[in-house]
Coordinates of C-alpha atoms in Angstrom, one line a residue:
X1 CA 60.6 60.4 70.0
X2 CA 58.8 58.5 73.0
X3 CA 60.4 55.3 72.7
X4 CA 63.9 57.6 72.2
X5 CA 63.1 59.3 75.5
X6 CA 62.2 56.0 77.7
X7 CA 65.0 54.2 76.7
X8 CA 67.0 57.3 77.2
X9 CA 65.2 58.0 80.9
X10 CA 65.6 54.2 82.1
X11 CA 69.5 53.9 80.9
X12 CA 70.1 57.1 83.3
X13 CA 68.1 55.8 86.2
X14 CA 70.1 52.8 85.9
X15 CA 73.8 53.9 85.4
X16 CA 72.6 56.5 88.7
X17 CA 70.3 54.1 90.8
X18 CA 73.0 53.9 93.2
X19 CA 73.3 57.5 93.9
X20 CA 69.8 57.5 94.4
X21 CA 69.5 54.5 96.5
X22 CA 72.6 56.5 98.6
X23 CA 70.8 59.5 99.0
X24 CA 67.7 58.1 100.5
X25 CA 69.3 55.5 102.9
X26 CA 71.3 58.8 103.8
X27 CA 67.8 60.7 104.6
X28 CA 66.2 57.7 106.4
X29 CA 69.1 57.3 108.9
X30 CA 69.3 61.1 109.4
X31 CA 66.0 60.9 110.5
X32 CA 67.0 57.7 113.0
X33 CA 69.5 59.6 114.7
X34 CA 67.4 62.5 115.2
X35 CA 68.5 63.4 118.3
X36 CA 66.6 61.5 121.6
X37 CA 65.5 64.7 123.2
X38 CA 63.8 66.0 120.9
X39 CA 61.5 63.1 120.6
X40 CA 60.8 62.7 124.0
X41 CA 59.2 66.1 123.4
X42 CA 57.4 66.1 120.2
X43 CA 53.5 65.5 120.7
X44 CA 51.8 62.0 119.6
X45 CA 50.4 63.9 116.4
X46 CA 54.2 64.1 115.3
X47 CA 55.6 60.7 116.1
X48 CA 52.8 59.5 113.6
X49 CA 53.7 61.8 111.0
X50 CA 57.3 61.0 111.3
X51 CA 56.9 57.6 111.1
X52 CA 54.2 57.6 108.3
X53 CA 57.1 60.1 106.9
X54 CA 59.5 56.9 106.9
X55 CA 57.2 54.2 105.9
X56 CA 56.5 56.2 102.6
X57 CA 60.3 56.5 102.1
X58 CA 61.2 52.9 102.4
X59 CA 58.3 51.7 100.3
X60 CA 59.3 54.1 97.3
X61 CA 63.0 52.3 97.9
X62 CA 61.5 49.4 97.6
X63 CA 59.8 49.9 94.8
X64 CA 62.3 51.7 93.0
X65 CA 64.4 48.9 93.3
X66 CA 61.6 46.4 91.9
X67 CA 61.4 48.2 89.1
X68 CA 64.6 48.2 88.2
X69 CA 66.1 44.8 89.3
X70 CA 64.0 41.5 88.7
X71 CA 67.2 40.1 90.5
X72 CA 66.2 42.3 94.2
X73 CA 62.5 41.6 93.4
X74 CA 63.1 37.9 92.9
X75 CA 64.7 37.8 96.2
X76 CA 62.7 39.4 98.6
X77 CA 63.7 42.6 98.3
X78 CA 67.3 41.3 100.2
X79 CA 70.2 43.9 100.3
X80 CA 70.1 47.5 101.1
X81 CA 67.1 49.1 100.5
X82 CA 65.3 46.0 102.0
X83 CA 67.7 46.3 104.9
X84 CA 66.8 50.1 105.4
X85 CA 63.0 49.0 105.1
X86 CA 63.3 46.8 108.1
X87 CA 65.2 49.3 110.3
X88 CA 62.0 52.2 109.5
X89 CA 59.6 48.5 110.1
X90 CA 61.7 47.8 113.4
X91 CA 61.3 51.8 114.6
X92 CA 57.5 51.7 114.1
X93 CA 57.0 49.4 117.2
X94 CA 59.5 51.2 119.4
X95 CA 58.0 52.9 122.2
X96 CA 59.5 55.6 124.5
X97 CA 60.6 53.9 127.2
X98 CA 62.6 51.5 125.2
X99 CA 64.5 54.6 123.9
X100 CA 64.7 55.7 127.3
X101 CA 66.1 52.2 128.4
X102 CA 68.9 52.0 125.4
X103 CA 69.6 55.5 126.8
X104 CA 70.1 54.6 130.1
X105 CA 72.3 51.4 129.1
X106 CA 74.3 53.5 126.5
X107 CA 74.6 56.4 129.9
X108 CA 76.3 53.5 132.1
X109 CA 78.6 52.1 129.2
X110 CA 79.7 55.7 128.9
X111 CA 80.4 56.2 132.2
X112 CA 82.2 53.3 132.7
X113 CA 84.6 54.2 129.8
X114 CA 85.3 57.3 130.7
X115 CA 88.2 58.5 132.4
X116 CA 88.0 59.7 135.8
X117 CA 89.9 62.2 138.8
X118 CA 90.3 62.1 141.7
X119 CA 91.2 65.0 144.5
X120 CA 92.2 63.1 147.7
X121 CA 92.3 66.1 150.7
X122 CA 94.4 64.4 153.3
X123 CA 96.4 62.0 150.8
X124 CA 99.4 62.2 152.9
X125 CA 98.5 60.9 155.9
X126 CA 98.5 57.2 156.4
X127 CA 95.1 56.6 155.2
X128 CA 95.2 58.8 152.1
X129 CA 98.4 57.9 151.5
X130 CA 97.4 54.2 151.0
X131 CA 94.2 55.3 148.9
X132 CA 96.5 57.4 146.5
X133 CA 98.6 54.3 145.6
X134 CA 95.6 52.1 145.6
X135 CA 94.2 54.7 143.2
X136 CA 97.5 54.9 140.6
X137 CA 98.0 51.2 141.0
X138 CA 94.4 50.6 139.5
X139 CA 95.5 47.6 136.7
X140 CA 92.3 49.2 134.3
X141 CA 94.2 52.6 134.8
X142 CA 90.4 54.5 135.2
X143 CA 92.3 57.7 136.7
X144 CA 94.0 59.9 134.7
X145 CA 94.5 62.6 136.9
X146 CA 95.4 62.0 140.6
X147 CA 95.6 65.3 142.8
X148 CA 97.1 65.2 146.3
X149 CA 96.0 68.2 148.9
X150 CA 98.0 68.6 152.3
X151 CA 99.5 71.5 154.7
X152 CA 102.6 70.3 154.0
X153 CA 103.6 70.0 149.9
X154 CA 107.1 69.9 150.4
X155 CA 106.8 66.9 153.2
X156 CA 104.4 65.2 151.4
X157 CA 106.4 64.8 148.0
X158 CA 109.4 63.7 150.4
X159 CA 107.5 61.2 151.5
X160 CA 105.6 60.0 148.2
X161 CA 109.0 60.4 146.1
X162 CA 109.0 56.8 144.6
X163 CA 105.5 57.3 143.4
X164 CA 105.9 61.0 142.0
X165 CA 108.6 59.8 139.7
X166 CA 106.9 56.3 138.6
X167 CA 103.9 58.5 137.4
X168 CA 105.6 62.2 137.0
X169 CA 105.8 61.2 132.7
X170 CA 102.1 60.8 132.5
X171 CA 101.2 63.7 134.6
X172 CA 98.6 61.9 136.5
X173 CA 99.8 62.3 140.1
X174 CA 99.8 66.2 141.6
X175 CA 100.2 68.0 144.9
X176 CA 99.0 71.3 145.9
X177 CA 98.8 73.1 149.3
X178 CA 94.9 72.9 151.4
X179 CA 94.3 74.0 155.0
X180 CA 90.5 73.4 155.2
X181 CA 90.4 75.7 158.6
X182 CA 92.3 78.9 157.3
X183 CA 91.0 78.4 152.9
X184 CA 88.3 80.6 152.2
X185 CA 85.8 79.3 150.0
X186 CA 87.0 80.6 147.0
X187 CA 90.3 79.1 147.7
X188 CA 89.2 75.7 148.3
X189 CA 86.8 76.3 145.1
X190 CA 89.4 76.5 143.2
X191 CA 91.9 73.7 144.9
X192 CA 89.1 70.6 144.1
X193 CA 87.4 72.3 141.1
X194 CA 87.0 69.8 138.3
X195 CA 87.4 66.7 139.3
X196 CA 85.0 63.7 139.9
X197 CA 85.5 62.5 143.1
X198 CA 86.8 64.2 146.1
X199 CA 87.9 62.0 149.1
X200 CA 88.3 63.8 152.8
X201 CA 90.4 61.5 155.1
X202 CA 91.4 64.0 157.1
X203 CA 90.9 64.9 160.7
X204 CA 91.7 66.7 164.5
X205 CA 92.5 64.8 166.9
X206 CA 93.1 67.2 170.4
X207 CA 93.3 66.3 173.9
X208 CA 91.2 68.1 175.8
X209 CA 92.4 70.6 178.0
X210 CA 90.8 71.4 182.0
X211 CA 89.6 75.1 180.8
X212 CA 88.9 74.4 177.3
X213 CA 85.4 75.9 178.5
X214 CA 86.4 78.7 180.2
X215 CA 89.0 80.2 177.3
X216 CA 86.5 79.3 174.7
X217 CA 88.9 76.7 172.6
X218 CA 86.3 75.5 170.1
X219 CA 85.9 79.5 168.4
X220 CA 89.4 79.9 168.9
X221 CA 91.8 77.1 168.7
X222 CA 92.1 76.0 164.4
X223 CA 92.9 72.9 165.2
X224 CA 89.5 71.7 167.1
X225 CA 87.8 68.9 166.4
X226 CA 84.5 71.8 165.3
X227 CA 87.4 73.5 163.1
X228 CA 88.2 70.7 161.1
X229 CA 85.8 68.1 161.3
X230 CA 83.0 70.2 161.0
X231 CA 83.3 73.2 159.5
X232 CA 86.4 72.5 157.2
X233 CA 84.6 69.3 155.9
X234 CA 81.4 71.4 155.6
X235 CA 83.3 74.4 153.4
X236 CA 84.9 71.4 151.8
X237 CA 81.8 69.5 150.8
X238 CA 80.1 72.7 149.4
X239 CA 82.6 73.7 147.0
X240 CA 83.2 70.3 145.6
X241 CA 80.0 70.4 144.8
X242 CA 79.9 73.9 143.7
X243 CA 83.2 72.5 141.4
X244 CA 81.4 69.8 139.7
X245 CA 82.0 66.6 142.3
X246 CA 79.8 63.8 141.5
X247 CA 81.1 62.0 144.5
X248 CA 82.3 63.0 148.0
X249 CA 83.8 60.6 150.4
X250 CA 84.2 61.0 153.7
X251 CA 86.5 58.9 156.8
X252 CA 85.7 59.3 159.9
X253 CA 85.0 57.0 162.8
X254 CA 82.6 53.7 163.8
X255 CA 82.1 55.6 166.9
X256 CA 80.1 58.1 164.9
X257 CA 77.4 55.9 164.7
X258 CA 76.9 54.5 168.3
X259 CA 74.2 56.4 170.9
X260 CA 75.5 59.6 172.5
X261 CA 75.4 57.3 175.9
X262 CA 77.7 54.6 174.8
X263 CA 80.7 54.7 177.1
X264 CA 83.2 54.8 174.2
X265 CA 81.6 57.7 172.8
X266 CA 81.6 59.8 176.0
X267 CA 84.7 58.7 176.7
X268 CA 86.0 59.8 173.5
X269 CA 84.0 63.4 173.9
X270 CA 85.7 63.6 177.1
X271 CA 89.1 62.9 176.0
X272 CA 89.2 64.6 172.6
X273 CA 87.5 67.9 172.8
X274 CA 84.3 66.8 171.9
X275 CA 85.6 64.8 168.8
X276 CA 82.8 62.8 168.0
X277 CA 80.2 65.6 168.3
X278 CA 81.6 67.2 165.3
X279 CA 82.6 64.3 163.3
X280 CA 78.9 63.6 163.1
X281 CA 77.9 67.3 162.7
X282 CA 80.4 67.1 159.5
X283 CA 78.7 64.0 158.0
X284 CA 75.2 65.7 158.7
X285 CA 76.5 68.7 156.6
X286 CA 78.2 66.3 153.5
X287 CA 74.4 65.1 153.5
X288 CA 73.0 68.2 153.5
X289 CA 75.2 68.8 150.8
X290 CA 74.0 66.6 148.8
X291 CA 70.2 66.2 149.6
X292 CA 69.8 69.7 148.4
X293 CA 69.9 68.8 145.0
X294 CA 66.3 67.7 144.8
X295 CA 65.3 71.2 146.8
X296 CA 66.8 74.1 144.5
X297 CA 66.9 72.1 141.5
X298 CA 70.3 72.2 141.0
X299 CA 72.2 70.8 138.1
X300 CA 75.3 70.2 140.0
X301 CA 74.6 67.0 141.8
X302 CA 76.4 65.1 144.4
X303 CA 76.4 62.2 145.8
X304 CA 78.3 60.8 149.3
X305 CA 79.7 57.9 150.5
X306 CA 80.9 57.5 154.7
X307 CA 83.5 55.2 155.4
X308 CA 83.7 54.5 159.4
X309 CA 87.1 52.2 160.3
X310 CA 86.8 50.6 163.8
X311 CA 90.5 50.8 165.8
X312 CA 92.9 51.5 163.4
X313 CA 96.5 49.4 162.5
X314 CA 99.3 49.0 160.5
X315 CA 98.7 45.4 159.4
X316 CA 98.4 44.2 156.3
X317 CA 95.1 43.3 154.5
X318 CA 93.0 40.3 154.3
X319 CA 94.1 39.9 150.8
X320 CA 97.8 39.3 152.0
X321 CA 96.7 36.9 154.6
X322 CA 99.0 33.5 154.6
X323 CA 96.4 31.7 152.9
X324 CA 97.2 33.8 149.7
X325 CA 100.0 34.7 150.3
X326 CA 100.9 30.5 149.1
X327 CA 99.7 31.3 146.3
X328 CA 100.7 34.4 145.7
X329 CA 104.3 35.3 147.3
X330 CA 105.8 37.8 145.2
X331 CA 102.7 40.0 144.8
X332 CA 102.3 40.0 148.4
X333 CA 105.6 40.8 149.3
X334 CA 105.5 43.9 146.7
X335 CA 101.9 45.0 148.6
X336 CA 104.3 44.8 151.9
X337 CA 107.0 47.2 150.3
X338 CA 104.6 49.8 148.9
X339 CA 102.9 50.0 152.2
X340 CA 106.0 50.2 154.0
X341 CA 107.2 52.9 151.5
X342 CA 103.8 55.1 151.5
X343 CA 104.4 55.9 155.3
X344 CA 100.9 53.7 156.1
X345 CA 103.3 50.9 157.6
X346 CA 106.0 50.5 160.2
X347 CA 108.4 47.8 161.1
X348 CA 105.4 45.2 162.4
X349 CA 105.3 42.0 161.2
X350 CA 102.1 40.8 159.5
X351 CA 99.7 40.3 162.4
X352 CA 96.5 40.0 160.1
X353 CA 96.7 35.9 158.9
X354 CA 94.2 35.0 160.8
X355 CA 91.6 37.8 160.8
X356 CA 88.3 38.9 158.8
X357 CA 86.8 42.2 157.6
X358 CA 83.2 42.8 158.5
X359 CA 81.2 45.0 156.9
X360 CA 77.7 46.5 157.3
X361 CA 75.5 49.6 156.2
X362 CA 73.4 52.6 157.9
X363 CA 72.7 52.4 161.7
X364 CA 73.8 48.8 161.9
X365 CA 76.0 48.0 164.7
X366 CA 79.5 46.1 164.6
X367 CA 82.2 46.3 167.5
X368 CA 84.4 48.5 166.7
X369 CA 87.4 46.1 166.8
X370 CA 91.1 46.5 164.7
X371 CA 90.9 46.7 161.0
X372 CA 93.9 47.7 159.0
X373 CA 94.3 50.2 156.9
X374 CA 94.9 48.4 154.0
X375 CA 91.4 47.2 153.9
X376 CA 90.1 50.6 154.6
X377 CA 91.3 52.1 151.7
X378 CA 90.4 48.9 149.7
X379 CA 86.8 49.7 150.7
X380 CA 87.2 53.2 149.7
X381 CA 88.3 52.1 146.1
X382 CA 85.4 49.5 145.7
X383 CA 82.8 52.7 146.9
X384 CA 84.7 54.8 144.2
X385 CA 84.1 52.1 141.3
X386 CA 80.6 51.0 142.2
X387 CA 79.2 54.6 142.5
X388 CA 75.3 53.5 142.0
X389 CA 75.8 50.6 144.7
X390 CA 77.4 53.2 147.1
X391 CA 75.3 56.3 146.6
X392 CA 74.3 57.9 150.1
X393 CA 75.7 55.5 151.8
X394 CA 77.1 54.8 155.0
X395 CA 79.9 51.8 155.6
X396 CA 80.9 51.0 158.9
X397 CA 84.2 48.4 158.4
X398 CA 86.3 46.4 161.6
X399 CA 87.8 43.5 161.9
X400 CA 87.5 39.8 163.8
X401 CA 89.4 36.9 164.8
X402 CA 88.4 34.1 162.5
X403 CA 87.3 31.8 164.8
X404 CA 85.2 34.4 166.6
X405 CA 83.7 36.0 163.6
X406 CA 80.0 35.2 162.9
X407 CA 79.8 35.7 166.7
X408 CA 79.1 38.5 169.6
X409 CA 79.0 38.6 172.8
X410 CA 75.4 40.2 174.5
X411 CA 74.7 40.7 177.9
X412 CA 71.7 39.7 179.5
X413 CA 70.1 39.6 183.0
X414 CA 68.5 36.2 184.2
X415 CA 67.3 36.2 187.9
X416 CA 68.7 33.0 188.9
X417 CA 72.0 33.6 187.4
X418 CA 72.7 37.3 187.5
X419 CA 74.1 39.2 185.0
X420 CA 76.0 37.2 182.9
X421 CA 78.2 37.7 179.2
X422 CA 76.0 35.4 176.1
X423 CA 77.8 34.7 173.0
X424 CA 75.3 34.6 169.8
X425 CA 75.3 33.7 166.0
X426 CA 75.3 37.0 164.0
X427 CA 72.4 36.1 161.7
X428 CA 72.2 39.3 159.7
X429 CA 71.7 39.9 156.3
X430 CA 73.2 43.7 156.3
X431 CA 76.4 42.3 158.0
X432 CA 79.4 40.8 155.4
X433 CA 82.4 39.1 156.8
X434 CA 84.8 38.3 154.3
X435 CA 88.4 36.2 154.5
X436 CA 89.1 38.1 150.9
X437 CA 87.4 41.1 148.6
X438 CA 86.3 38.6 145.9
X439 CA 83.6 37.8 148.2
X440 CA 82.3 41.2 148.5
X441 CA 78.9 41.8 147.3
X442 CA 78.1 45.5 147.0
X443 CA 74.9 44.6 146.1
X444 CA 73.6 44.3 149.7
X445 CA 74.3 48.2 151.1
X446 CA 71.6 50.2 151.2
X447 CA 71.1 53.8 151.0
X448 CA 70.6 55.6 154.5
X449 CA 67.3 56.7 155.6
X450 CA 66.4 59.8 157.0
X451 CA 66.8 58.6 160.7
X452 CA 70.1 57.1 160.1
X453 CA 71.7 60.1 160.8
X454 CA 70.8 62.9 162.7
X455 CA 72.2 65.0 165.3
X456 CA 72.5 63.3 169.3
X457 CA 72.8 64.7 172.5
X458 CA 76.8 64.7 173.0
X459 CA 77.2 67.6 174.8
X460 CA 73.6 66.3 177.6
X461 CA 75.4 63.0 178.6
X462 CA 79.1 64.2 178.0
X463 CA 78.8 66.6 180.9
X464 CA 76.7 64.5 182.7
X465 CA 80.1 61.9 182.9
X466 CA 82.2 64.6 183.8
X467 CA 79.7 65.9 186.7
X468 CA 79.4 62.2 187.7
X469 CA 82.6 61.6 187.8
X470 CA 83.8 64.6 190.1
X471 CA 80.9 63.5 192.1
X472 CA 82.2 60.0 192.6
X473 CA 85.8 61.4 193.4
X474 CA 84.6 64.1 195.7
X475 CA 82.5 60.9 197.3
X476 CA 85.9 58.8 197.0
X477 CA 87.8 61.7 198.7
X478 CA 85.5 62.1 201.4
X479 CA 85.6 58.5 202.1
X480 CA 89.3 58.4 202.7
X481 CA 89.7 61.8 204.5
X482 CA 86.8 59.9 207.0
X483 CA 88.7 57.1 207.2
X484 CA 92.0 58.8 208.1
X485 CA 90.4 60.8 210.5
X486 CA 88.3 58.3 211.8
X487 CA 92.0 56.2 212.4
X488 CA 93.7 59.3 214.0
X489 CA 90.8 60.0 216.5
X490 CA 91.3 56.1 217.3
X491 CA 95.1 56.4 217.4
X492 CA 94.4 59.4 219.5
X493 CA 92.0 57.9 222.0
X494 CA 93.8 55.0 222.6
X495 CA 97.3 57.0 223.5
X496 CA 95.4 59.0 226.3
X497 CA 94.0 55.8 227.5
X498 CA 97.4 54.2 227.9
X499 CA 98.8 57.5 229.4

């Protein structure tokens, strides 16, 4: 009855080795893909028993299958219970930071595959309007949803008809109505809620009137520079982030960044109702924005990226300079067209052959000479796909003759000469000057510190031009009612003499 019931018990652990074998490859990857959390968390005590746990598992595979096959045994154990018995071999010298550092890699892949959107606030204007086709034009198609905020919806789709219809049967491209002066914050919660990115190229741009100080105009006039640029992109900035932004860009200005005593900056002040004032109070509050994610802990984090364009035109980019465009006629020709038909472009002929982009990071200094738009939403694009690269960072972009680039002018003071214009090598490493955007290397922008921005003294040395100004025309004025009197007493004098 013995020998009956062996021969009986090893024909059935035969005919069902397989289901067996199944059944505990099934429970040793189960407890591979124990989820990466809960690791991180168990005590030392339990990664040993876990482990021990898996090593006894794989040797009774093993085992089993040496009993049962002198084939498996002959060959090393080869196929899949030896296969499983590696893998638990391989975990046993896997620490936690190499989990960590799969983790991280498997984060970026994932990131990078997924589908992203995009709110651009201002996407009508000849900027955004540029970004927006940049954006749906994307060959990798990495934006599924494209959503357009302006004053003006009806305009806007007017303007933008050719691209609402090329992308109407996908859905991706939207418009909706945003005034960031008059939208509460609810309202502008709910206008950029749920989407990744959030771009603001928006802005005032007001003369200044003689008794703008007297009637009060910054409180009361919606359409002030503090209006808008500040407090608009500050609501703004707080409920993207409140809406689950990951990233906020922001246009404004290379004169942002020079000293509140630069002549183009207090002339600007002067001019435009205090404009740079509150464009850098409204990049001040976008980092405050997002720096106060490590204060109250929050789990909504954002982070920014400032774009500041020198002067502003309507040429075409350096990647449709007549170099390429040899190469590369048709597709440069289409670029023309779209441009043209986005609104960002008038009639002008292609005055950009000859000219670079120059590029640099933080507090660093350029002149603030033409760049086109073209190459300022191209800039904004590259920020949006290289979001680790750009993170709290500050761009300042212009533009430069080819045969000057490389070069500045500096003045200096010599004795025996005077004051006299020098004309330098630019030998810095946070400065880029590029012929084409191949050559870009994202690599070399760095985050700003905390001194790059903070708040100047605008309002000290803009009032200190105008005072010195009527000073120097009261002065002038005197002069000349001197002069004319001094010419009439003379005219006088002489009359009575003859007489």
């Amino acid at each position: 009855d013995s020998c009956v019931f062996c021969v009986v018990w090893i024909f059935c652990a035969r005919s069902n080795k397989n289901n067996m074998y199944s059944a505990i490859a099934s429970f040793a990857a189960a407890q591979q893909r124990a989820p990466q959390k809960q690791q991180h968390h168990r005590s030392h005590h339990h990664r040993q028993e876990e482990q021990r746990r898996r090593r006894l598992c794989c040797r009774f595979l093993y085992f089993r299958s040496s009993t049962t096959s002198k084939s498996r045994r002959s060959c090393g154990g080869f196929g899949e219970e030896a296969h499983i018995a590696s893998r638990c071999d391989d975990d046993d010298g896997k620490t936690e930071s190499d989990e960590e550092e799969v983790s991280e890699e498997e984060r970026t892949t994932r990131n990078n595959n997924k589908k992203k959107s995009v709110c651009i606030v201002g996407g009508c204007g000849r900027i955004g309007s540029l970004i927006t086709r940049t954006v749906l034009n994307d060959p990798e198609r990495r934006y599924e949803r494209v959503h357009v905020l302006t004053r003006n919806v009806n305009k806007c789709i007017a303007q933008n008809d050719t691209m609402k219809e090329e992308n109407e049967e996908e859905g991706r491209l939207t418009f909706g109505e945003c005034d960031v002066t008059n939208f509460t914050a609810e309202q502008l919660l709910e206008s950029v809620k749920g989407y990744d990115e959030v771009v603001a190229c928006f802005g005032a741009q007001r003369i200044s009137k003689p008794f703008d100080w007297i009637t009060n105009a910054e409180n009361v006039d919606e359409r002030h520079p503090k209006s808008v640029n500040f407090w608009g992109v500050r609501k703004l900035a707080l409920a993207a982030k409140e809406g689950g932004c990951e990233r906020f860009v922001r246009v404004t200005g290379m004169s942002v960044g020079y000293s509140a005593f630069d002549f183009i900056a207090v002339l600007l002040n002067n001019v435009l109702s205090m404009t740079i004032k509150f464009q850098l109070l409204g990049e001040l509050a976008i980092r405050e924005a997002c720096v106060a994610n490590d204060e109250t802990k929050s789990s909504k984090r954002m982070s920014y990226t400032i774009v500041r364009p020198g002067n502003l035109t309507d040429w075409e980019g350096i990647d449709n300079n007549s170099d390429d465009e040899k190469n590369s006629g048709a597709s440069s020709s289409s670029s023309t067209k779209s441009s043209r038909s986005s609104g960002g472009a008038n009639n002008k002929k292609n005055n950009n052959n000859e000219r670079v982009v120059v590029l640099t990071h933080g507090a660093n200094h350029i002149d603030a000479s033409k760049v086109s738009r073209e190459d300022v939403a191209h800039i904004i694009f590259v920020a949006l796909q290289n979001r680790k690269a750009t993170e709290n960072v500050t761009i300042s972009i212009a533009g430069a003759n080819k045969a000057t680039a490389g070069m500045r002018s500096a003045f200096r003071w010599d004795p025996a000469r005077g004051a006299y214009w020098e004309t330098q090598a630019i030998d810095d490493a946070n400065v880029q000057i590029l012929s084409k955007w191949s050559d870009l290397d994202v690599r070399k922008f760095q985050p700003d510190e905390e001194n790059d921005l903070k708040e100047k003294a605008h309002q000290f040395w803009a009032w200190s031009f105008l005072l010195s100004a009527f000073g120097v025309a009261y002065l002038f004025l005197r002069a000349i009612f001197s002069l004319v009197r001094f010419f009439m007493l003379s005219l006088t004098s002489s009359t009575f003499a003859a007489v």
